[in-house]
Amino acid sequence: SRPYQRELLEKAKEGNTIVYLGTGSGKTFIAIMLIREMRGQLKSKKKAIFLVNSVALVDQQAEAIRISTGLSVGSYCGADGVDSWTQAKWSEEISAHQVLVLVHQVFLDVMTHSYFSLSNAALLILDECHHAQMAKNHP
């Protein structure tokens, strides 16, 4: 890791942080290091939530997290048929994993149906957070 990545990781461990860096500068690396640091808190009901803005990033980020942390990671997008999942199915999926990687809209739907409570999130990462603008009607 680079010195600025370690510095940003330390800041993120202290509280809410927005990491604004250029493409290829290691934002995902910092997020994964933070998940790894918080591994001890990801027990029973507490989860790390990693939100992405495209279907292509769901599996890519999930695999990167899985490889780098050794944690159990679930990945979810509309193409997985999640729109028709019951509360029981979501409960089973959420219980089975320590980290959940979701497209924003899927997470919004999960929250809207009360399948997951933010109080059960030990960590919430918004990848590409600059896309979350009201004017763009983004979830």
PDB file of C-alpha atoms in Angstrom:
ATOM      1  CA  SER A   1       0.000   0.000   0.000  1.00  0.00           C
ATOM      2  CA  ARG A   2       1.031   3.603  -0.562  1.00  0.00           C
ATOM      3  CA  PRO A   3       1.418   6.106   2.295  1.00  0.00           C
ATOM      4  CA  TYR A   4      -1.675   8.132   1.281  1.00  0.00           C
ATOM      5  CA  GLN A   5      -3.751   4.932   1.196  1.00  0.00           C
ATOM      6  CA  ARG A   6      -2.686   4.052   4.752  1.00  0.00           C
ATOM      7  CA  GLU A   7      -3.459   7.613   5.859  1.00  0.00           C
ATOM      8  CA  LEU A   8      -6.950   7.472   4.294  1.00  0.00           C
ATOM      9  CA  LEU A   9      -7.553   4.053   5.869  1.00  0.00           C
ATOM     10  CA  GLU A  10      -6.734   5.489   9.300  1.00  0.00           C
ATOM     11  CA  LYS A  11      -9.138   8.411   8.684  1.00  0.00           C
ATOM     12  CA  ALA A  12     -11.885   5.988   7.606  1.00  0.00           C
ATOM     13  CA  LYS A  13     -11.377   3.927  10.774  1.00  0.00           C
ATOM     14  CA  GLU A  14     -12.087   7.073  12.820  1.00  0.00           C
ATOM     15  CA  GLY A  15     -15.443   7.897  11.224  1.00  0.00           C
ATOM     16  CA  ASN A  16     -17.434   8.677   8.098  1.00  0.00           C
ATOM     17  CA  THR A  17     -15.105   9.445   5.207  1.00  0.00           C
ATOM     18  CA  ILE A  18     -15.360  10.301   1.525  1.00  0.00           C
ATOM     19  CA  VAL A  19     -12.299   9.180  -0.414  1.00  0.00           C
ATOM     20  CA  TYR A  20     -11.928  11.348  -3.512  1.00  0.00           C
ATOM     21  CA  LEU A  21      -9.105  10.081  -5.686  1.00  0.00           C
ATOM     22  CA  GLY A  22      -8.472   9.651  -9.390  1.00  0.00           C
ATOM     23  CA  THR A  23      -9.039   6.494 -11.394  1.00  0.00           C
ATOM     24  CA  GLY A  24      -6.533   3.776 -10.579  1.00  0.00           C
ATOM     25  CA  SER A  25      -5.378   5.389  -7.342  1.00  0.00           C
ATOM     26  CA  GLY A  26      -6.586   2.611  -5.066  1.00  0.00           C
ATOM     27  CA  LYS A  27      -9.990   3.606  -3.685  1.00  0.00           C
ATOM     28  CA  THR A  28     -11.218   0.005  -3.818  1.00  0.00           C
ATOM     29  CA  PHE A  29      -7.987  -1.142  -2.184  1.00  0.00           C
ATOM     30  CA  ILE A  30      -8.625   1.267   0.710  1.00  0.00           C
ATOM     31  CA  ALA A  31     -12.219   0.018   1.055  1.00  0.00           C
ATOM     32  CA  ILE A  32     -11.068  -3.600   1.111  1.00  0.00           C
ATOM     33  CA  MET A  33      -8.375  -2.808   3.695  1.00  0.00           C
ATOM     34  CA  LEU A  34     -11.092  -1.215   5.847  1.00  0.00           C
ATOM     35  CA  ILE A  35     -13.312  -4.298   5.528  1.00  0.00           C
ATOM     36  CA  ARG A  36     -10.334  -6.457   6.519  1.00  0.00           C
ATOM     37  CA  GLU A  37      -9.641  -4.211   9.537  1.00  0.00           C
ATOM     38  CA  MET A  38     -13.271  -4.524  10.637  1.00  0.00           C
ATOM     39  CA  ARG A  39     -13.368  -8.311  10.224  1.00  0.00           C
ATOM     40  CA  GLY A  40     -13.860  -8.811  13.966  1.00  0.00           C
ATOM     41  CA  GLN A  41     -17.077  -6.757  13.921  1.00  0.00           C
ATOM     42  CA  LEU A  42     -18.596  -8.778  11.072  1.00  0.00           C
ATOM     43  CA  LYS A  43     -20.137 -11.450  13.228  1.00  0.00           C
ATOM     44  CA  SER A  44     -23.721 -12.675  13.537  1.00  0.00           C
ATOM     45  CA  LYS A  45     -25.965  -9.823  12.409  1.00  0.00           C
ATOM     46  CA  LYS A  46     -23.368  -7.144  11.670  1.00  0.00           C
ATOM     47  CA  LYS A  47     -22.475  -6.867   7.977  1.00  0.00           C
ATOM     48  CA  ALA A  48     -20.281  -4.822   5.683  1.00  0.00           C
ATOM     49  CA  ILE A  49     -22.392  -3.390   2.847  1.00  0.00           C
ATOM     50  CA  PHE A  50     -20.608  -2.451  -0.379  1.00  0.00           C
ATOM     51  CA  LEU A  51     -22.820  -0.595  -2.860  1.00  0.00           C
ATOM     52  CA  VAL A  52     -21.899  -0.295  -6.534  1.00  0.00           C
ATOM     53  CA  ASN A  53     -23.546   1.598  -9.368  1.00  0.00           C
ATOM     54  CA  SER A  54     -23.416  -1.043 -12.099  1.00  0.00           C
ATOM     55  CA  VAL A  55     -24.100  -4.726 -12.565  1.00  0.00           C
ATOM     56  CA  ALA A  56     -20.586  -5.185 -14.003  1.00  0.00           C
ATOM     57  CA  LEU A  57     -19.046  -4.024 -10.712  1.00  0.00           C
ATOM     58  CA  VAL A  58     -21.079  -6.364  -8.480  1.00  0.00           C
ATOM     59  CA  ASP A  59     -19.154  -9.546  -9.227  1.00  0.00           C
ATOM     60  CA  GLN A  60     -15.858  -7.718  -9.800  1.00  0.00           C
ATOM     61  CA  GLN A  61     -15.896  -6.053  -6.370  1.00  0.00           C
ATOM     62  CA  ALA A  62     -17.286  -9.146  -4.629  1.00  0.00           C
ATOM     63  CA  GLU A  63     -14.466 -11.288  -5.999  1.00  0.00           C
ATOM     64  CA  ALA A  64     -11.830  -8.698  -5.031  1.00  0.00           C
ATOM     65  CA  ILE A  65     -13.206  -8.563  -1.471  1.00  0.00           C
ATOM     66  CA  ARG A  66     -13.418 -12.364  -1.235  1.00  0.00           C
ATOM     67  CA  ILE A  67      -9.817 -12.850  -2.416  1.00  0.00           C
ATOM     68  CA  SER A  68      -8.332 -10.065  -0.271  1.00  0.00           C
ATOM     69  CA  THR A  69     -10.193 -10.714   2.982  1.00  0.00           C
ATOM     70  CA  GLY A  70     -11.130 -14.394   3.020  1.00  0.00           C
ATOM     71  CA  LEU A  71     -14.601 -13.354   4.177  1.00  0.00           C
ATOM     72  CA  SER A  72     -17.860 -14.788   2.913  1.00  0.00           C
ATOM     73  CA  VAL A  73     -19.231 -12.372   0.299  1.00  0.00           C
ATOM     74  CA  GLY A  74     -22.677 -12.326  -1.312  1.00  0.00           C
ATOM     75  CA  SER A  75     -23.261 -10.384  -4.537  1.00  0.00           C
ATOM     76  CA  TYR A  76     -26.670  -9.207  -5.723  1.00  0.00           C
ATOM     77  CA  CYS A  77     -28.150  -7.492  -8.752  1.00  0.00           C
ATOM     78  CA  GLY A  78     -31.478  -7.613 -10.574  1.00  0.00           C
ATOM     79  CA  ALA A  79     -30.175 -10.276 -12.969  1.00  0.00           C
ATOM     80  CA  ASP A  80     -30.002 -12.684  -9.990  1.00  0.00           C
ATOM     81  CA  GLY A  81     -33.815 -12.655  -9.794  1.00  0.00           C
ATOM     82  CA  VAL A  82     -33.752 -10.865  -6.439  1.00  0.00           C
ATOM     83  CA  ASP A  83     -36.936  -8.927  -7.249  1.00  0.00           C
ATOM     84  CA  SER A  84     -38.972 -12.054  -6.515  1.00  0.00           C
ATOM     85  CA  TRP A  85     -37.070 -13.156  -3.391  1.00  0.00           C
ATOM     86  CA  THR A  86     -39.061 -13.554  -0.189  1.00  0.00           C
ATOM     87  CA  GLN A  87     -38.064 -12.270   3.218  1.00  0.00           C
ATOM     88  CA  ALA A  88     -37.011 -15.833   4.103  1.00  0.00           C
ATOM     89  CA  LYS A  89     -34.692 -16.013   1.073  1.00  0.00           C
ATOM     90  CA  TRP A  90     -33.138 -12.626   1.889  1.00  0.00           C
ATOM     91  CA  SER A  91     -32.698 -13.671   5.540  1.00  0.00           C
ATOM     92  CA  GLU A  92     -30.914 -16.820   4.416  1.00  0.00           C
ATOM     93  CA  GLU A  93     -28.598 -14.855   2.084  1.00  0.00           C
ATOM     94  CA  ILE A  94     -27.839 -12.128   4.612  1.00  0.00           C
ATOM     95  CA  SER A  95     -27.115 -14.680   7.352  1.00  0.00           C
ATOM     96  CA  ALA A  96     -24.783 -16.653   5.075  1.00  0.00           C
ATOM     97  CA  HIS A  97     -22.383 -13.783   4.373  1.00  0.00           C
ATOM     98  CA  GLN A  98     -20.266 -11.245   6.230  1.00  0.00           C
ATOM     99  CA  VAL A  99     -20.083  -8.832   3.283  1.00  0.00           C
ATOM    100  CA  LEU A 100     -22.914  -7.965   0.894  1.00  0.00           C
ATOM    101  CA  VAL A 101     -22.132  -6.352  -2.467  1.00  0.00           C
ATOM    102  CA  LEU A 102     -25.230  -4.904  -4.101  1.00  0.00           C
ATOM    103  CA  VAL A 103     -26.332  -2.569  -6.852  1.00  0.00           C
ATOM    104  CA  HIS A 104     -27.817   0.561  -5.220  1.00  0.00           C
ATOM    105  CA  GLN A 105     -31.358  -0.188  -6.437  1.00  0.00           C
ATOM    106  CA  VAL A 106     -31.330  -3.713  -4.982  1.00  0.00           C
ATOM    107  CA  PHE A 107     -30.188  -2.347  -1.610  1.00  0.00           C
ATOM    108  CA  LEU A 108     -32.904   0.308  -1.725  1.00  0.00           C
ATOM    109  CA  ASP A 109     -35.491  -2.415  -2.403  1.00  0.00           C
ATOM    110  CA  VAL A 110     -34.129  -4.574   0.442  1.00  0.00           C
ATOM    111  CA  MET A 111     -34.360  -1.598   2.804  1.00  0.00           C
ATOM    112  CA  THR A 112     -37.826  -0.586   1.562  1.00  0.00           C
ATOM    113  CA  HIS A 113     -39.153  -4.086   2.300  1.00  0.00           C
ATOM    114  CA  SER A 114     -37.425  -4.081   5.729  1.00  0.00           C
ATOM    115  CA  TYR A 115     -35.385  -7.189   4.840  1.00  0.00           C
ATOM    116  CA  PHE A 116     -32.311  -5.479   6.299  1.00  0.00           C
ATOM    117  CA  SER A 117     -31.882  -2.779   8.919  1.00  0.00           C
ATOM    118  CA  LEU A 118     -29.062  -0.238   8.788  1.00  0.00           C
ATOM    119  CA  SER A 119     -28.509  -0.924  12.487  1.00  0.00           C
ATOM    120  CA  ASN A 120     -27.073  -4.266  11.313  1.00  0.00           C
ATOM    121  CA  ALA A 121     -24.473  -2.565   9.125  1.00  0.00           C
ATOM    122  CA  ALA A 122     -21.023  -2.374  10.699  1.00  0.00           C
ATOM    123  CA  LEU A 123     -19.770  -0.636   7.559  1.00  0.00           C
ATOM    124  CA  LEU A 124     -21.405   0.980   4.521  1.00  0.00           C
ATOM    125  CA  ILE A 125     -19.270   1.652   1.454  1.00  0.00           C
ATOM    126  CA  LEU A 126     -20.668   3.614  -1.482  1.00  0.00           C
ATOM    127  CA  ASP A 127     -18.494   2.963  -4.514  1.00  0.00           C
ATOM    128  CA  GLU A 128     -18.633   5.733  -7.123  1.00  0.00           C
ATOM    129  CA  CYS A 129     -20.605   7.906  -4.675  1.00  0.00           C
ATOM    130  CA  HIS A 130     -20.428  10.896  -7.023  1.00  0.00           C
ATOM    131  CA  HIS A 131     -23.183   9.177  -9.068  1.00  0.00           C
ATOM    132  CA  ALA A 132     -25.619   9.534  -6.151  1.00  0.00           C
ATOM    133  CA  GLN A 133     -27.096  12.897  -7.065  1.00  0.00           C
ATOM    134  CA  MET A 134     -30.715  13.933  -6.609  1.00  0.00           C
ATOM    135  CA  ALA A 135     -30.812  15.616 -10.011  1.00  0.00           C
ATOM    136  CA  LYS A 136     -29.989  12.294 -11.673  1.00  0.00           C
ATOM    137  CA  ASN A 137     -32.833  10.532  -9.807  1.00  0.00           C
ATOM    138  CA  HIS A 138     -30.310   7.961  -8.553  1.00  0.00           C
ATOM    139  CA  PRO A 139     -31.316   5.459  -5.834  1.00  0.00           C
TER     140      PRO A 139
END
